[in-house]
Every structure is written in structure tokens, then in C-alpha cells.
Amino acid sequence: MDPALFLSPHERGNPHTRIDAHLPSGTAWSTGNTVRPIVHGAVYFAELHDRVSALVEGDLLYFVDWRGDPYEQLTAIPEQSVSATFAAAARRGVDVRGLLWRSHWRAVGFHSRRARLLGVEINDAGGQCLRDMRVRTGGAHHQKFAVLRHAGDPSRDVAYVGGIDLCHSRRDDASHEGDPQTRDMPEVFGPTPAWHDVHVAITGPAVYDVETSFRERWQDSTPLTVNPGRRLSSRLQGEQLHPTTLPEQSAPPPARAGATEAVQVLRTYPKIRPVGYDFAPQGERSIRAGNAKAVRLARGLIYVEDQYLWSREVGEHFGAALAENPDLRLIAVIPIHPDARGALSLPAQLYGRKLAMDVLLAAGGDRVAVYGLTSEAGFPIYVHSKVCVIDDIWASVGSDNFNRRSWSSDSELACAVQDTRTTKGDAQAPCEAFAPRLRRELVAEHLGIPHQEVPHDAVALWDAMADAAAALDAWYDAEHSDDGVPHVPRPPGWLRRLRTPELTRLQELWGRVAYQGADPDGTIGRPDRI
């Protein structure tokens, strides 16, 4: 591996965390891990159900989420919901603990009540699931991960990290027909919105690092909420507001035989007031720092999948590398349509996208390609994944988007991965390494071809995606018969080419104002502005 692509403990910028304390001096990553991509919520949910159902007394399940819908099904069987599965584990004697964001009010479209209901069911079963409002004003807890540890066999320990929430709309699969349990989305997405998302399964010593992130937040002395109204509401509802003591943390799981993945856990935490986190009193911005370090060393191709791709700062983040290296290309896969609707909400998202794309195209020109996805049914597929693959050597999967909010204002967690068989100066990692494997699996689906046919060469990959998108765009633009059926079969794949949003003067004026609230910069007033 190339240590220059990972942050050092000093570069993490948070001397108060103990996440690197057990690692060899000078390192902030663990080796001996296996990291496996999990593409689609249905795949993740089914595996999570099976693994949680196999936990026994003395094992533990720790999870964190932006949202928790108690009755979201993990499988097609209604009884195998999130709450039923987790509560059953607690009743078997599994140590079940959860932290869910105590979101903004339901009256403005959020989901705090659902998180409370999930907590009630888990708490009644003997676990403890709490709502956490230790956030920056206007911010959110956006992490999505779960840690399963096995008292009798640490080799089975696993951490799941990524962008897939335990909530409605996420249980989609490769068919992209959507989750039958839907959430409110704009009508353009159809009755069951198609959803594209990515998680990873980590086994090996890095499980300990993800668990440490949970423990730091669970054990933090800051009250779960300092809002007097919410504290009163919780008392009236009999809600638990004080985390109980965790058992002593077990040693890291053993290194996996033959495993070659090095994993670095990266986070975003803002500086919160009136009292900061014990483990990050000044906050932590290692997600942005870790990505920036890898981007600066990019040589051939940056592949991104993201829910947003917003802000001038994000454009400059990649644009500087594109301007400095004339051989570098950037491919981004984002939603065709934002998840906002209406004259007030939509312009903010389009304005944020325009800010980033204007800078990217000015820096990289025709070396920048931005795509969206369209299902076989003709509906846009909502891209919710948060993925970055650089030169098929360094890859990151997490809860963080490419916007100011994820870099500075919300809590986020991601895992950056390198293969230890790749040394500094290598042109590429072995084809079975995590980074190329992840990129190949994603692109294969987008192109509608087998994995083994996905080009490994950056230029060939670029051309294949451009050709596929051009063919599908032409098919949609072609003349149709009187009954609306195209004259030729639909080309394979999902890819559509996206252009910079065009806003009316009024939309741009309002978007500029509304965008500041939609995508806040949590470093305003600090010397380390983004």
C-alpha cells in the first residue's frame, strides 16, 4: 500500500479521539482485513437479518443511523422487520445498543417519531436505543453503520458501513423496481422509487475501529439533548435519555488469513455548542482531509457516485487536481432528479449542483462526465450511494456526500481502503483488490454487461460509459410509434448523460439564498474554513 494515500494520526486533526490509540505508532489504519462491497439495500438487509438472527447471548449489536423505520422489512417476510429482528436479538441476551438522530420536527417532513418507536420496541426487549440530538444547529447525525461482535468466535465479527439507512425506500435490488415500503418522493420517480445504494462488509481488525467510533459517541458526557422542550417531551413519554454503561471493549478481531485490505476509518464531527464532544471538542474533519489527500495524488481516473455533488468547494476540490494533471479524468454518477420538489426546495439543490459542475467543467472540460441512471420502466433511479474510487487503488465508502454539510456540519463515517499488495508508484492494484472490484461491480450494472467485460483501463472505461449513455439518450430521443413504443429495442444499461442545470433568473436568486440553509458550512468563523 501507499501510506501517502492515508492520513497520519496527526493529519486526522483530532488528538482527543482514541480511534488510533491501539495502532502502531505513526499509523492510523489497520491491516489484515477483508472488505466486501454490498450493492443494493435488499442485499444488505437480507444479510443483516441473517447475521443478527444468528447472534446469541453475550454477543453484541451496536448500530447508528440517520433514520430508523421500525417496520421496514429486512426481507420479503413482513415479520422480519428492523424492530422485530433487533428486539428478538435483545430478548436472546444480545447486547443491543442503538443511536438514532433525533431529527427535526415531523411537521417539516422529518422522522423523529419513527426513531422513538424503534427505540421503544428495542428498549422493551431489553436493549437500549436512544435518540441523539448532539448536533450542530441545523445539522444531523448522518452516519449509518452496524457492528456485530461474537463473544465465542471473534473471527466472525463484522462491521457494515456505508450509505444504506434502516428505513423505507432502501430495500431495492438490481432490478430497480423499488422498495414496496416507500417514502415520499417527487412524482417523477414513480409509485415505488428505484434506489441505488452501497454499503461494505468489513471483517478483521478494522471492526474494532468502527466499534470505537460507536463507543466514543455512546459514552460522551454531553446530554443527548439540551433543548428544554424536547427534554420535557421525552420525560412525558417516558423516554430514556441516559445511555447505560457499555461492557469493556474486547480486543480487535484477529487479522484474516491472506487478507490484503488496509482500512482507515474517517469521520466528520462539527464543533458543537455549548459543550463539545469529549472525543472531538474541536470537531473532526478527517473525511474531507482523507479524500483531499488521495485526490491530490490522482493520476488517471476519479470515479464518484454521490447523492448530491454540490458546492463551489467540492468543484474546487476536484477541479484543482484536474487542472494540475491534464491526463486526469472524472466520472460522476448522481441522481437525474433531486429528491426535492416545489418552487422553494428544488432551486436550492439545482443551484448547489450548478456551483460544483461549473467549476469542474471549467477545470476539466471534456475530461469530466456526469451521468444519471434510468430504470427499465423509464423512471429515474435515485442515486444515494457515497463512493469514491481513485485510480482503482484507493476507495472510500461511507455516509458522507460531496457537499459542505458532510464535510463540516453533520456527523459522518466512512472507510477508506487500499490493498497492501499495491506499493507507491504502482499503476494499478491487483484486479481482485477492493477498489477495482467495487468500481467494476458498479459499472457493470450501469452498463448492463457482465463484470468481466468492464474495461480495466481508464480510457477504455471512459469510452464505454460515454458510448452507453449516448446510445440510451439517442433511444429516448428517437421517434416512437403511434402507441408510444420505440422503433428499436432499448439499449442495455441505465446511463444518461447529465448537463449543468439551467436555472431561471428567479430560481437562481432564490436558490442562492436557500442553498445556504440546505448545505451549511460548519466551519464558518474557524481558521480552517473549507
Short mmCIF file of C-alpha atoms in Angstrom, two decimals, residues 64-466:
data_model
loop_
_atom_site.label_atom_id
_atom_site.label_comp_id
_atom_site.label_asym_id
_atom_site.label_seq_id
_atom_site.Cartn_x
_atom_site.Cartn_y
_atom_site.Cartn_z
CA VAL A 64 -26.06 4.07 14.35
CA ASP A 65 -28.41 5.59 11.79
CA TRP A 66 -29.78 8.81 10.38
CA ARG A 67 -33.24 7.28 10.35
CA GLY A 68 -34.81 4.11 11.70
CA ASP A 69 -38.20 2.90 10.48
CA PRO A 70 -39.21 0.14 12.91
CA TYR A 71 -41.42 -1.72 10.44
CA GLU A 72 -39.11 -1.58 7.45
CA GLN A 73 -38.79 -5.18 6.27
CA LEU A 74 -35.32 -6.65 6.06
CA THR A 75 -36.67 -9.41 3.81
CA ALA A 76 -39.90 -10.04 1.91
CA ILE A 77 -41.34 -11.61 5.06
CA PRO A 78 -43.30 -8.93 6.96
CA GLU A 79 -42.35 -10.36 10.37
CA GLN A 80 -38.64 -9.87 9.62
CA SER A 81 -38.62 -6.11 10.17
CA VAL A 82 -35.87 -3.98 11.68
CA SER A 83 -37.58 -3.74 15.06
CA ALA A 84 -38.62 -7.41 15.19
CA THR A 85 -35.15 -8.63 14.26
CA PHE A 86 -33.25 -6.36 16.64
CA ALA A 87 -35.73 -6.82 19.51
CA ALA A 88 -35.58 -10.61 19.13
CA ALA A 89 -31.79 -10.42 19.45
CA ALA A 90 -32.12 -8.38 22.65
CA ARG A 91 -34.53 -10.93 24.11
CA ARG A 92 -31.95 -13.67 23.39
CA GLY A 93 -29.43 -11.83 25.58
CA VAL A 94 -27.56 -9.99 22.83
CA ASP A 95 -26.25 -6.59 23.95
CA VAL A 96 -28.23 -4.38 21.54
CA ARG A 97 -27.47 -0.64 21.54
CA GLY A 98 -28.53 1.95 19.00
CA LEU A 99 -28.15 5.68 18.39
CA LEU A 100 -30.59 7.36 16.02
CA TRP A 101 -30.64 11.00 15.04
CA ARG A 102 -33.38 12.85 16.89
CA SER A 103 -34.41 14.68 13.77
CA HIS A 104 -36.20 17.95 13.22
CA TRP A 105 -39.96 18.08 13.70
CA ARG A 106 -42.32 15.78 11.86
CA ALA A 107 -44.30 18.88 10.85
CA VAL A 108 -41.48 19.88 8.48
CA GLY A 109 -41.12 16.41 6.97
CA PHE A 110 -38.72 14.62 9.31
CA HIS A 111 -38.94 11.35 11.19
CA SER A 112 -38.16 11.75 14.89
CA ARG A 113 -41.30 9.87 15.92
CA ARG A 114 -40.29 6.75 13.96
CA ALA A 115 -36.92 6.71 15.69
CA ARG A 116 -38.68 6.90 19.06
CA LEU A 117 -40.94 3.96 18.16
CA LEU A 118 -37.96 1.82 17.12
CA GLY A 119 -36.32 2.72 20.42
CA VAL A 120 -39.42 1.74 22.41
CA GLU A 121 -39.53 -1.73 20.85
CA ILE A 122 -35.82 -2.38 21.39
CA ASN A 123 -35.86 -0.97 24.92
CA ASP A 124 -38.88 -3.09 25.88
CA ALA A 125 -36.95 -6.16 24.70
CA GLY A 126 -34.01 -5.40 26.97
CA GLY A 127 -31.73 -3.42 24.65
CA GLN A 128 -31.24 0.33 24.57
CA CYS A 129 -31.85 2.50 21.51
CA LEU A 130 -31.67 6.26 22.05
CA ARG A 131 -32.44 9.40 20.06
CA ASP A 132 -29.38 11.66 19.84
CA MET A 133 -29.62 15.43 19.25
CA ARG A 134 -25.96 16.28 19.99
CA VAL A 135 -25.61 18.10 16.69
CA ARG A 136 -24.67 21.49 15.35
CA THR A 137 -27.66 23.83 14.93
CA GLY A 138 -29.33 22.80 11.68
CA GLY A 139 -27.10 19.72 11.45
CA ALA A 140 -27.80 15.99 11.62
CA HIS A 141 -26.33 12.69 12.70
CA HIS A 142 -25.95 11.11 9.28
CA GLN A 143 -23.80 8.03 9.99
CA LYS A 144 -25.12 4.58 9.01
CA PHE A 145 -23.22 1.60 10.38
CA ALA A 146 -23.65 -1.57 12.42
CA VAL A 147 -21.13 -3.62 14.39
CA LEU A 148 -21.69 -7.29 15.25
CA ARG A 149 -19.26 -8.94 17.65
CA HIS A 150 -19.26 -12.56 18.75
CA ALA A 151 -18.05 -13.43 22.24
CA GLY A 152 -17.30 -17.03 21.35
CA ASP A 153 -15.69 -16.50 17.93
CA PRO A 154 -14.17 -13.06 17.16
CA SER A 155 -13.27 -14.25 13.66
CA ARG A 156 -16.98 -13.86 12.81
CA ASP A 157 -17.06 -10.20 13.84
CA VAL A 158 -18.26 -7.82 11.12
CA ALA A 159 -18.89 -4.12 10.63
CA TYR A 160 -21.28 -2.79 8.00
CA VAL A 161 -20.58 0.78 6.83
CA GLY A 162 -21.99 2.88 4.02
CA GLY A 163 -24.96 4.84 2.77
CA ILE A 164 -27.89 2.45 3.36
CA ASP A 165 -30.28 3.57 6.12
CA LEU A 166 -32.52 1.22 8.07
CA CYS A 167 -35.64 2.80 6.66
CA HIS A 168 -38.31 2.80 3.98
CA SER A 169 -37.35 3.02 0.28
CA ARG A 170 -33.92 1.36 0.70
CA ARG A 171 -34.83 -2.31 0.02
CA ASP A 172 -34.30 -2.22 -3.73
CA ASP A 173 -32.23 -4.64 -5.81
CA ALA A 174 -30.61 -4.91 -9.25
CA SER A 175 -34.00 -4.84 -10.96
CA HIS A 176 -34.56 -1.32 -9.63
CA GLU A 177 -38.29 -1.76 -9.21
CA GLY A 178 -38.09 -0.04 -5.83
CA ASP A 179 -38.90 -0.86 -2.22
CA PRO A 180 -42.62 -1.66 -1.72
CA GLN A 181 -42.36 0.30 1.54
CA THR A 182 -41.88 3.73 0.00
CA ARG A 183 -41.02 7.16 1.32
CA ASP A 184 -42.37 10.44 -0.01
CA MET A 185 -40.58 11.32 -3.24
CA PRO A 186 -41.37 13.61 -6.21
CA GLU A 187 -43.86 12.08 -8.66
CA VAL A 188 -41.21 11.82 -11.38
CA PHE A 189 -39.76 8.78 -9.54
CA GLY A 190 -42.95 6.76 -9.97
CA PRO A 191 -45.03 4.82 -7.42
CA THR A 192 -42.11 2.80 -5.98
CA PRO A 193 -38.94 4.88 -6.47
CA ALA A 194 -35.89 2.96 -7.66
CA TRP A 195 -32.96 3.32 -5.25
CA HIS A 196 -29.23 2.78 -5.83
CA ASP A 197 -27.04 2.46 -2.74
CA VAL A 198 -23.78 0.95 -1.50
CA HIS A 199 -22.51 -0.48 1.78
CA VAL A 200 -19.44 -2.55 2.68
CA ALA A 201 -18.91 -5.52 5.00
CA ILE A 202 -15.62 -5.38 6.91
CA THR A 203 -14.07 -8.31 8.73
CA GLY A 204 -10.78 -8.20 10.60
CA PRO A 205 -9.16 -5.70 12.99
CA ALA A 206 -10.90 -2.65 11.45
CA VAL A 207 -14.16 -3.82 13.06
CA TYR A 208 -12.63 -2.60 16.34
CA ASP A 209 -12.10 0.89 14.86
CA VAL A 210 -15.74 1.17 13.77
CA GLU A 211 -16.85 -0.06 17.18
CA THR A 212 -14.62 2.55 18.83
CA SER A 213 -16.46 5.25 16.90
CA PHE A 214 -19.73 3.97 18.33
CA ARG A 215 -18.36 3.77 21.87
CA GLU A 216 -16.94 7.30 21.77
CA ARG A 217 -20.31 8.75 20.87
CA TRP A 218 -22.30 6.49 23.21
CA GLN A 219 -20.08 7.29 26.21
CA ASP A 220 -19.83 11.03 25.52
CA SER A 221 -20.82 13.11 28.55
CA THR A 222 -22.77 15.70 26.55
CA PRO A 223 -26.54 15.32 27.20
CA LEU A 224 -28.48 13.72 24.35
CA THR A 225 -30.42 16.98 24.06
CA VAL A 226 -30.16 20.32 25.82
CA ASN A 227 -33.41 21.60 24.32
CA PRO A 228 -35.82 22.20 27.28
CA GLY A 229 -38.90 21.44 25.18
CA ARG A 230 -37.54 18.16 23.92
CA ARG A 231 -36.32 17.13 27.36
CA LEU A 232 -39.82 17.74 28.73
CA SER A 233 -41.40 15.83 25.82
CA SER A 234 -39.11 12.88 26.47
CA ARG A 235 -39.91 12.82 30.16
CA LEU A 236 -43.64 12.92 29.48
CA GLN A 237 -43.26 9.96 27.10
CA GLY A 238 -41.04 8.02 29.49
CA GLU A 239 -38.16 8.11 27.00
CA GLN A 240 -34.70 7.09 28.14
CA LEU A 241 -32.22 9.97 27.99
CA HIS A 242 -29.15 8.44 29.63
CA PRO A 243 -27.01 5.76 27.97
CA THR A 244 -26.23 2.86 30.26
CA THR A 245 -22.67 1.65 30.73
CA LEU A 246 -21.16 -0.45 27.96
CA PRO A 247 -19.21 -3.62 28.72
CA GLU A 248 -15.45 -3.41 28.34
CA GLN A 249 -14.39 -3.42 24.72
CA SER A 250 -12.93 -6.72 23.52
CA ALA A 251 -9.61 -6.82 21.71
CA PRO A 252 -9.60 -6.28 17.95
CA PRO A 253 -10.68 -9.30 15.91
CA PRO A 254 -7.75 -11.28 14.53
CA ALA A 255 -6.26 -10.49 11.15
CA ARG A 256 -7.86 -12.57 8.42
CA ALA A 257 -5.70 -15.25 6.84
CA GLY A 258 -4.46 -13.99 3.49
CA ALA A 259 -6.35 -10.69 3.84
CA THR A 260 -4.79 -7.74 1.99
CA GLU A 261 -7.04 -4.76 2.76
CA ALA A 262 -5.86 -1.84 4.84
CA VAL A 263 -8.77 0.19 6.25
CA GLN A 264 -8.81 3.72 7.62
CA VAL A 265 -11.93 4.91 9.44
CA LEU A 266 -12.65 8.57 8.67
CA ARG A 267 -15.23 10.80 10.32
CA THR A 268 -16.86 14.22 10.26
CA TYR A 269 -17.87 15.81 13.54
CA PRO A 270 -18.60 19.53 13.87
CA LYS A 271 -17.65 21.64 16.83
CA ILE A 272 -20.91 21.82 18.78
CA ARG A 273 -22.07 24.30 21.38
CA PRO A 274 -22.48 24.94 24.25
CA VAL A 275 -20.39 21.84 25.06
CA GLY A 276 -18.29 19.95 22.52
CA TYR A 277 -17.86 16.18 22.25
CA ASP A 278 -15.41 14.69 24.75
CA PHE A 279 -13.71 12.82 21.91
CA ALA A 280 -13.73 15.74 19.44
CA PRO A 281 -14.12 19.05 21.30
CA GLN A 282 -12.96 20.97 18.22
CA GLY A 283 -14.65 18.56 15.83
CA GLU A 284 -13.05 16.25 13.26
CA ARG A 285 -12.89 16.63 9.50
CA SER A 286 -10.85 13.60 8.51
CA ILE A 287 -13.31 12.60 5.75
CA ARG A 288 -12.56 15.73 3.76
CA ALA A 289 -8.85 15.62 4.64
CA GLY A 290 -8.52 11.95 3.69
CA ASN A 291 -10.28 12.40 0.36
CA ALA A 292 -8.31 15.56 -0.42
CA LYS A 293 -5.01 13.76 0.19
CA ALA A 294 -5.94 10.93 -2.16
CA VAL A 295 -7.34 13.29 -4.82
CA ARG A 296 -4.11 15.31 -4.89
CA LEU A 297 -2.25 12.13 -5.89
CA ALA A 298 -4.77 11.00 -8.53
CA ARG A 299 -3.19 10.23 -11.89
CA GLY A 300 -5.74 8.70 -14.26
CA LEU A 301 -9.36 8.40 -13.14
CA ILE A 302 -11.55 9.52 -10.26
CA TYR A 303 -14.85 7.62 -10.16
CA VAL A 304 -17.57 9.10 -7.94
CA GLU A 305 -21.11 8.11 -7.02
CA ASP A 306 -22.91 10.65 -4.90
CA GLN A 307 -26.34 11.80 -3.82
CA TYR A 308 -25.51 15.48 -4.32
CA LEU A 309 -22.16 16.70 -5.75
CA TRP A 310 -22.84 20.22 -4.51
CA SER A 311 -20.95 23.46 -3.84
CA ARG A 312 -18.17 25.52 -5.27
CA GLU A 313 -15.85 24.00 -2.66
CA VAL A 314 -16.49 20.47 -3.97
CA GLY A 315 -15.91 21.69 -7.52
CA GLU A 316 -12.59 23.23 -6.49
CA HIS A 317 -11.67 20.08 -4.52
CA PHE A 318 -11.64 18.01 -7.71
CA GLY A 319 -11.04 20.91 -10.10
CA ALA A 320 -7.60 21.66 -8.71
CA ALA A 321 -6.45 18.10 -9.44
CA LEU A 322 -7.98 18.20 -12.93
CA ALA A 323 -6.27 21.49 -13.72
CA GLU A 324 -2.90 20.28 -12.46
CA ASN A 325 -2.95 16.92 -14.27
CA PRO A 326 -4.05 17.03 -17.95
CA ASP A 327 -4.31 13.21 -18.02
CA LEU A 328 -6.78 13.01 -15.16
CA ARG A 329 -10.48 12.30 -15.81
CA LEU A 330 -13.51 12.47 -13.53
CA ILE A 331 -16.67 10.36 -13.85
CA ALA A 332 -19.58 11.14 -11.52
CA VAL A 333 -22.87 9.26 -11.19
CA ILE A 334 -25.56 11.30 -9.43
CA PRO A 335 -29.40 11.49 -9.42
CA ILE A 336 -31.01 12.74 -12.62
CA HIS A 337 -33.62 14.48 -10.48
CA PRO A 338 -33.08 15.73 -6.92
CA ASP A 339 -35.30 14.34 -4.17
CA ALA A 340 -36.80 17.80 -3.61
CA ARG A 341 -39.98 19.14 -5.16
CA GLY A 342 -41.59 22.54 -5.40
CA ALA A 343 -40.58 26.09 -6.17
CA LEU A 344 -38.98 26.59 -2.75
CA SER A 345 -36.95 23.40 -2.24
CA LEU A 346 -35.86 22.39 -5.74
CA PRO A 347 -33.84 25.51 -6.71
CA ALA A 348 -31.51 25.08 -3.73
CA GLN A 349 -30.47 21.59 -4.89
CA LEU A 350 -30.11 22.60 -8.53
CA TYR A 351 -28.10 25.67 -7.53
CA GLY A 352 -25.74 23.56 -5.41
CA ARG A 353 -25.21 21.14 -8.29
CA LYS A 354 -24.60 24.00 -10.71
CA LEU A 355 -21.96 25.51 -8.41
CA ALA A 356 -19.95 22.28 -8.47
CA MET A 357 -20.41 21.46 -12.16
CA ASP A 358 -19.48 24.95 -13.34
CA VAL A 359 -16.13 24.69 -11.57
CA LEU A 360 -15.50 21.08 -12.63
CA LEU A 361 -16.19 21.76 -16.31
CA ALA A 362 -14.09 24.92 -16.27
CA ALA A 363 -11.17 22.95 -14.83
CA GLY A 364 -11.53 19.67 -16.73
CA GLY A 365 -13.64 20.38 -19.80
CA ASP A 366 -14.29 17.21 -21.76
CA ARG A 367 -12.36 15.20 -19.14
CA VAL A 368 -15.42 15.48 -16.86
CA ALA A 369 -18.50 13.31 -17.41
CA VAL A 370 -21.59 13.38 -15.18
CA TYR A 371 -24.23 10.67 -15.52
CA GLY A 372 -27.60 9.73 -14.07
CA LEU A 373 -29.48 6.41 -14.12
CA THR A 374 -32.85 5.45 -15.62
CA SER A 375 -34.62 2.16 -14.91
CA GLU A 376 -36.12 -0.21 -17.46
CA ALA A 377 -39.52 1.23 -16.56
CA GLY A 378 -38.33 4.67 -17.61
CA PHE A 379 -38.16 6.20 -14.13
CA PRO A 380 -35.02 7.90 -12.77
CA ILE A 381 -33.08 5.76 -10.30
CA TYR A 382 -32.30 7.75 -7.17
CA VAL A 383 -28.54 7.56 -6.57
CA HIS A 384 -27.94 7.57 -2.80
CA SER A 385 -24.51 5.92 -2.78
CA LYS A 386 -21.45 7.72 -1.41
CA VAL A 387 -18.46 6.23 -3.24
CA CYS A 388 -15.10 7.49 -4.46
CA VAL A 389 -12.56 5.30 -6.29
CA ILE A 390 -9.23 6.83 -7.29
CA ASP A 391 -7.07 5.10 -9.90
CA ASP A 392 -8.52 1.73 -8.76
CA ILE A 393 -6.05 1.96 -5.85
CA TRP A 394 -7.84 3.96 -3.11
CA ALA A 395 -11.57 3.73 -2.43
CA SER A 396 -13.94 5.21 0.10
CA VAL A 397 -17.49 4.14 1.01
CA GLY A 398 -19.47 5.81 3.76
CA SER A 399 -22.32 8.04 4.79
CA ASP A 400 -20.68 11.24 3.52
CA ASN A 401 -21.75 13.13 0.42
CA PHE A 402 -19.70 15.54 -1.62
CA ASN A 403 -21.13 18.71 -0.14
CA ARG A 404 -20.26 21.20 2.59
CA ARG A 405 -22.70 19.66 5.05
CA SER A 406 -21.00 16.26 5.02
CA TRP A 407 -17.54 17.81 5.23
CA SER A 408 -18.19 20.08 8.17
CA SER A 409 -21.69 20.22 9.65
CA ASP A 410 -23.13 16.69 10.08
CA SER A 411 -21.68 13.61 11.73
CA GLU A 412 -20.41 11.15 9.11
CA LEU A 413 -18.38 7.94 8.97
CA ALA A 414 -16.56 6.39 6.02
CA CYS A 415 -13.96 3.70 5.42
CA ALA A 416 -11.05 4.29 3.05
CA VAL A 417 -9.49 1.11 1.68
CA GLN A 418 -6.20 0.21 -0.01
CA ASP A 419 -4.73 -3.13 -0.96
CA THR A 420 -1.44 -3.83 0.84
CA ARG A 421 -0.05 -5.56 -2.25
CA THR A 422 -0.03 -2.20 -4.05
CA THR A 423 3.09 -0.14 -3.43
CA LYS A 424 3.83 3.50 -4.10
CA GLY A 425 4.20 4.14 -7.82
CA ASP A 426 2.16 1.13 -8.96
CA ALA A 427 -0.09 1.98 -11.88
CA GLN A 428 -2.95 -0.12 -10.54
CA ALA A 429 -3.94 -2.58 -7.83
CA PRO A 430 -4.49 -6.29 -8.50
CA CYS A 431 -7.79 -6.75 -10.32
CA GLU A 432 -9.27 -8.68 -7.37
CA ALA A 433 -8.42 -5.88 -4.89
CA PHE A 434 -11.30 -4.00 -3.29
CA ALA A 435 -11.08 -0.72 -5.24
CA PRO A 436 -11.21 -2.19 -8.77
CA ARG A 437 -13.69 -4.84 -7.65
CA LEU A 438 -16.06 -2.19 -6.30
CA ARG A 439 -15.76 0.02 -9.37
CA ARG A 440 -16.21 -2.96 -11.68
CA GLU A 441 -19.36 -4.15 -9.91
CA LEU A 442 -20.95 -0.71 -10.04
CA VAL A 443 -20.07 0.00 -13.66
CA ALA A 444 -21.14 -3.47 -14.81
CA GLU A 445 -24.67 -2.80 -13.61
CA HIS A 446 -24.75 0.71 -15.07
CA LEU A 447 -23.62 -0.63 -18.46
CA GLY A 448 -25.76 -3.76 -18.34
CA ILE A 449 -22.81 -6.09 -19.00
CA PRO A 450 -21.05 -8.90 -17.08
CA HIS A 451 -18.36 -7.85 -14.59
CA GLN A 452 -15.59 -9.45 -16.58
CA GLU A 453 -16.40 -7.26 -19.59
CA VAL A 454 -15.94 -3.97 -17.72
CA PRO A 455 -12.76 -2.30 -19.01
CA HIS A 456 -9.89 -2.04 -16.53
CA ASP A 457 -8.12 0.70 -18.49
CA ALA A 458 -9.32 4.20 -17.55
CA VAL A 459 -9.66 5.45 -21.13
CA ALA A 460 -11.49 2.34 -22.28
CA LEU A 461 -13.83 2.62 -19.30
CA TRP A 462 -14.47 6.27 -20.10
CA ASP A 463 -15.34 5.42 -23.69
CA ALA A 464 -17.60 2.51 -22.73
CA MET A 465 -19.66 4.66 -20.36
CA ALA A 466 -19.84 7.54 -22.84
#
